[in-house]
Short mmCIF file of C-alpha atoms in Angstrom, two decimals:
data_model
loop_
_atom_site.label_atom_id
_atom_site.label_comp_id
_atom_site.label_asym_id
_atom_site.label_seq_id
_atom_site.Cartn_x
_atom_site.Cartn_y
_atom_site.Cartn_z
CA UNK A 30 -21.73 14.63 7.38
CA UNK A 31 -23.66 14.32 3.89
CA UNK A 32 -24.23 11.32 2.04
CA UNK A 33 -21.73 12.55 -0.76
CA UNK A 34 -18.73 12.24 2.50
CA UNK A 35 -19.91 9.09 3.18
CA UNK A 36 -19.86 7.67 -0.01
CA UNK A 37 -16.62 8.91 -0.65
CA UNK A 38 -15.05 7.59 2.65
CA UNK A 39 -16.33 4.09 1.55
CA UNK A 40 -14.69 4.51 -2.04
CA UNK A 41 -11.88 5.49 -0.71
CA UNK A 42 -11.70 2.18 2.04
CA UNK A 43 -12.37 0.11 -1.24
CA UNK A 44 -9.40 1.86 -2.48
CA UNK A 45 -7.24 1.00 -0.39
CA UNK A 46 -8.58 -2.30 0.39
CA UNK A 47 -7.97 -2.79 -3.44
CA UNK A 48 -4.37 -1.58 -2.86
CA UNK A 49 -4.07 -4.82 -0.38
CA UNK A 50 -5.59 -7.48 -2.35
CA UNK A 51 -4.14 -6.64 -5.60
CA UNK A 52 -1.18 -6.51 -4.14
CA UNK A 53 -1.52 -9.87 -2.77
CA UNK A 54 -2.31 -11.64 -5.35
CA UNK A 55 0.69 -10.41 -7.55
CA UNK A 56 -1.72 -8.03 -10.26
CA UNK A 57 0.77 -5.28 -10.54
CA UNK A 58 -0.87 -3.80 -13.84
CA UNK A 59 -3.98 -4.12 -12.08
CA UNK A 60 -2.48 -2.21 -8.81
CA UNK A 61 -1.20 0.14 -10.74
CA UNK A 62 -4.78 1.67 -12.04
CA UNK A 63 -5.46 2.61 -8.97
CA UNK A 64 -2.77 5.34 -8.68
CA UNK A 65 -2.56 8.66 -10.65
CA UNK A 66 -0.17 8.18 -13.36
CA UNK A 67 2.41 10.76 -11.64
CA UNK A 68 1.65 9.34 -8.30
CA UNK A 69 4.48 9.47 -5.68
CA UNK A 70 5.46 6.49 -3.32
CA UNK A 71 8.05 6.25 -0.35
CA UNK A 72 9.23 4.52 1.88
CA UNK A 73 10.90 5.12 5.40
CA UNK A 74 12.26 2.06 7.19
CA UNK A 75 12.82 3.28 10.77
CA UNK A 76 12.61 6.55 9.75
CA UNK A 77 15.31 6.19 7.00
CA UNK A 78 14.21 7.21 3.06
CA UNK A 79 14.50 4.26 1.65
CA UNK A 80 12.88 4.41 -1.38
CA UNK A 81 11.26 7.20 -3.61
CA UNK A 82 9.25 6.21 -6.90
CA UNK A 83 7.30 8.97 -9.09
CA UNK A 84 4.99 7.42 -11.87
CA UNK A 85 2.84 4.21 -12.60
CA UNK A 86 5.85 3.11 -14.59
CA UNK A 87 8.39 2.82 -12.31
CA UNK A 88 6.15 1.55 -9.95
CA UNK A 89 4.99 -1.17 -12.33
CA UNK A 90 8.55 -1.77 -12.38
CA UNK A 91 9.83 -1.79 -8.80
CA UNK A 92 6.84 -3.26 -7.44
CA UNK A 93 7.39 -6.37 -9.96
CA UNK A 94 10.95 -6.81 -8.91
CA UNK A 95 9.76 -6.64 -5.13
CA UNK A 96 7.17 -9.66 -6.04
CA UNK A 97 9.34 -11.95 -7.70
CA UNK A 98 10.98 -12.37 -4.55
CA UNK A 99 8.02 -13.42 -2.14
CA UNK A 100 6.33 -16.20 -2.19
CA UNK A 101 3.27 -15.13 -0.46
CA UNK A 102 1.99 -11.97 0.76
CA UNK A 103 -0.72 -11.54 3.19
CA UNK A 104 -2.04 -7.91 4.08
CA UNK A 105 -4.23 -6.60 6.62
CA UNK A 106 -5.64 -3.07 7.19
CA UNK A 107 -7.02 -1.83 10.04
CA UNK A 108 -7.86 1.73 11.06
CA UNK A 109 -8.49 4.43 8.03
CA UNK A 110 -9.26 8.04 8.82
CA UNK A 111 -9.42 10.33 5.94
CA UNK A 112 -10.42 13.87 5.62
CA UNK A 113 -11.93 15.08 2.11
CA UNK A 114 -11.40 18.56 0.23
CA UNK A 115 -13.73 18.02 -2.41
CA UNK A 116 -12.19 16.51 -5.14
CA UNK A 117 -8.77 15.72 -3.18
CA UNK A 118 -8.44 13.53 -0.07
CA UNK A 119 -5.65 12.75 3.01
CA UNK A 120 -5.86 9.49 4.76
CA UNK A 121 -3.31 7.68 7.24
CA UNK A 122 -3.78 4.05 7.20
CA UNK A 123 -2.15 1.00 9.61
CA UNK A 124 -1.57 -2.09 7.75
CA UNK A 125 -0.18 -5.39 8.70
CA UNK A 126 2.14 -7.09 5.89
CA UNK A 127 3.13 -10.48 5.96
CA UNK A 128 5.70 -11.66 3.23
CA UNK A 129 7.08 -15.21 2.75
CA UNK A 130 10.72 -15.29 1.11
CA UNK A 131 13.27 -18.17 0.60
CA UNK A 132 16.85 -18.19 1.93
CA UNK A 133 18.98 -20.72 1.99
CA UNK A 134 15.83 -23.18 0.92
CA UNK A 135 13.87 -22.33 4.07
CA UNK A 136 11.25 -20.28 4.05
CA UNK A 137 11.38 -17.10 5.80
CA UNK A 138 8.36 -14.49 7.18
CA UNK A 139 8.97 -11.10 7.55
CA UNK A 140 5.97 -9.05 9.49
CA UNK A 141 5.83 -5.71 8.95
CA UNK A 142 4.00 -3.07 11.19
CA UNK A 143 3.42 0.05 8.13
CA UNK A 144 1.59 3.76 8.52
CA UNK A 145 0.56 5.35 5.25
CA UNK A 146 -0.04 8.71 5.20
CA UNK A 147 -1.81 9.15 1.58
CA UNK A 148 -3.09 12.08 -0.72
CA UNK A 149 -5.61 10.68 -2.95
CA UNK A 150 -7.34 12.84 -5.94
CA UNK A 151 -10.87 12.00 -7.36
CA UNK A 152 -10.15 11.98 -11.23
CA UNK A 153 -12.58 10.92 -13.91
CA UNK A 154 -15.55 9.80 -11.59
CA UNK A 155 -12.99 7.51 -8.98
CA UNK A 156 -10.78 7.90 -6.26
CA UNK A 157 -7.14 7.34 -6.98
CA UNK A 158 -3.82 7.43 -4.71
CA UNK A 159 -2.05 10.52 -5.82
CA UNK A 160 1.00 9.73 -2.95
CA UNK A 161 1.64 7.25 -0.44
CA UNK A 162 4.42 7.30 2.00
CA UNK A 163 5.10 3.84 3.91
CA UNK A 164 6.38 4.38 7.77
CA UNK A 165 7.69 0.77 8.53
CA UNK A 166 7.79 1.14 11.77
CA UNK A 167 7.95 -2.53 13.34
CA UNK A 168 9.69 -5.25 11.14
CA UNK A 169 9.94 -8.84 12.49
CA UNK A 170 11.27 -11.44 10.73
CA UNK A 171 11.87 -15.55 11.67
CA UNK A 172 12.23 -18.72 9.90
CA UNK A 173 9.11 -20.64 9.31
CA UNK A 174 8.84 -24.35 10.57
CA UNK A 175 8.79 -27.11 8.09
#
């Protein structure tokens, strides 16, 4: 492994590390920089297609809609493997979401157990998310003692 792999593995943890955090704290316009502008994104909820989203746009869009209804998120990654093609990247990630909603004035936490299986491209000197497809695989949720 060369120095240029390894440096690229690490941008590419930032990445999606970035994905996470920006994602937590609400910066949609911000979040969205770090996909290609015709990036893909969907999601399978027990392996149902739930969702399908093409463009930064829409994204922008759905992803703002999705955040006005939490009240906090909390996000966790754990392991990243990717495997690099030069100037194009796969990568399957395992996340732990944690989102805090209201219903019926109590607050309510939904834990999510996700695999993303990404494409990323590297496009003008940095590493961008080209298509993501969410596998929610375990989703727990419980009212949260007040």
């Amino acid at each position: 492994m060369n120095l240029e792999i390894l440096k690229s593995k690490q941008e590419l943890r930032d990445l999606i590390d970035a994905y996470a955090i920006l994602g937590d704290e609400k910066k949609i316009s911000e979040q969205m920089s770090i996909f290609e502008h015709n990036a893909n994104y969907t999601v399978y909820v027990n392996g149902t297609e739930v969702a399908s989203i093409t463009g930064t746009d829409k994204l922008e869009e759905e992803f703002n809609g999705h955040a006005s209804l939490v009240k906090t998120y909390f996000t966790m990654n754990g392991q990243h493997t990717v495997q690099i093609y030069g100037d194009t990247a796969t990568g399957i990630l395992f996340s732990q979401i944690k989102m805090v909603r209201e219903n019926e004035g109590r607050d309510v936490l939904t834990d999510y157990s996700v695999r993303y299986d990404d494409e990323y491209i590297h496009s003008n000197g940095k590493w961008l998310i080209k298509k993501r497809i969410g596998h929610f695989l375990i989703i727990e949720a419980r009212t949260l003692i007040q």
